[in-house]
Short mmCIF file of C-alpha atoms in Angstrom, two decimals:
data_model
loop_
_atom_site.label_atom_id
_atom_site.label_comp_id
_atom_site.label_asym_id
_atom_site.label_seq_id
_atom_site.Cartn_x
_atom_site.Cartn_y
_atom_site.Cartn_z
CA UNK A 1 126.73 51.19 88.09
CA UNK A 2 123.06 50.39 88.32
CA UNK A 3 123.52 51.09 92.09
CA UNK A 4 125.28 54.19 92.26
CA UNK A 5 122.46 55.38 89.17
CA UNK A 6 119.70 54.48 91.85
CA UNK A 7 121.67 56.63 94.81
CA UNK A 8 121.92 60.18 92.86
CA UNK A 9 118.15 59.64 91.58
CA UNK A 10 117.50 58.95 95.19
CA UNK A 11 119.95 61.97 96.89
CA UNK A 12 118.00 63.99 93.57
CA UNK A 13 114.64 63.35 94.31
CA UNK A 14 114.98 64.25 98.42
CA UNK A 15 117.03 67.33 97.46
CA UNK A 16 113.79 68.00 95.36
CA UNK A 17 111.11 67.30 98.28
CA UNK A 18 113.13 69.17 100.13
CA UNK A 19 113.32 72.35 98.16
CA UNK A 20 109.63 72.27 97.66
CA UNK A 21 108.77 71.79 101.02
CA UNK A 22 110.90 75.11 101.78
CA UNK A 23 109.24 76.78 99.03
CA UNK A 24 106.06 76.29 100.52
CA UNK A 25 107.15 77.38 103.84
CA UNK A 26 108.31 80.01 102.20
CA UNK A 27 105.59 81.40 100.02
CA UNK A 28 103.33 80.63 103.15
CA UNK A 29 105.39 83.16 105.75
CA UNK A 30 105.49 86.06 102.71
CA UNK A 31 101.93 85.69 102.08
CA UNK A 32 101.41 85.82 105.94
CA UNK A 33 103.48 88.89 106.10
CA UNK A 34 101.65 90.52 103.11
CA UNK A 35 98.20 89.73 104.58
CA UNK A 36 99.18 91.23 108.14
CA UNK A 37 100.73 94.77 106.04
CA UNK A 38 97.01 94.74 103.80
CA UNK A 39 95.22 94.17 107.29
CA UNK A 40 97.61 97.63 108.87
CA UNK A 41 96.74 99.43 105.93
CA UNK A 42 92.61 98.79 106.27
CA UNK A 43 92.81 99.19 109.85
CA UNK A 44 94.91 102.55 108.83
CA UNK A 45 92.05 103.25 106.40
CA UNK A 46 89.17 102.60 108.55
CA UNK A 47 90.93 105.15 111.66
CA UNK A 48 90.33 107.81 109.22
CA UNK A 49 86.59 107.29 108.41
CA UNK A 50 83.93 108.21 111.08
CA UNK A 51 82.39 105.33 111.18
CA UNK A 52 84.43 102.23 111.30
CA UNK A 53 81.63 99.59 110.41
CA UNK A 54 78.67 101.37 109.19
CA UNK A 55 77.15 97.55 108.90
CA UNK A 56 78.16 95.68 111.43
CA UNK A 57 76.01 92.75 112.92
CA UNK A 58 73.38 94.16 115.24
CA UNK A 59 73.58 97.86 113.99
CA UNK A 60 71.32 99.86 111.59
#
């Protein structure tokens, strides 16, 4: 009994690792795909001013 208790704790607590490490994974790709639609969206934003980088290293 004490055996088979041990076993599903075991087969429970890699089905747990598991999941987390997917949900990292996860949350890491969506936040990767939110960050590359903010960057479209700024380089969207700076197309339509006439100066891109008014500040940029080097200029004045």
């Amino acid at each position: 009994m004490a055996t088979t208790t041990l076993l599903v704790f075991a087969l429970g607590a890699a089905l747990a690792m598991i999941a987390g490490v997917v949900w990292i994974l996860w949350e890491d790709a969506s936040t990767h795909r939110r960050a590359h639609n903010d960057l479209e969206t700024c380089e969207a934003i700076w197309a339509l001013t006439p100066t891109r980088r008014p500040y940029a290293a080097g200029e004045s």
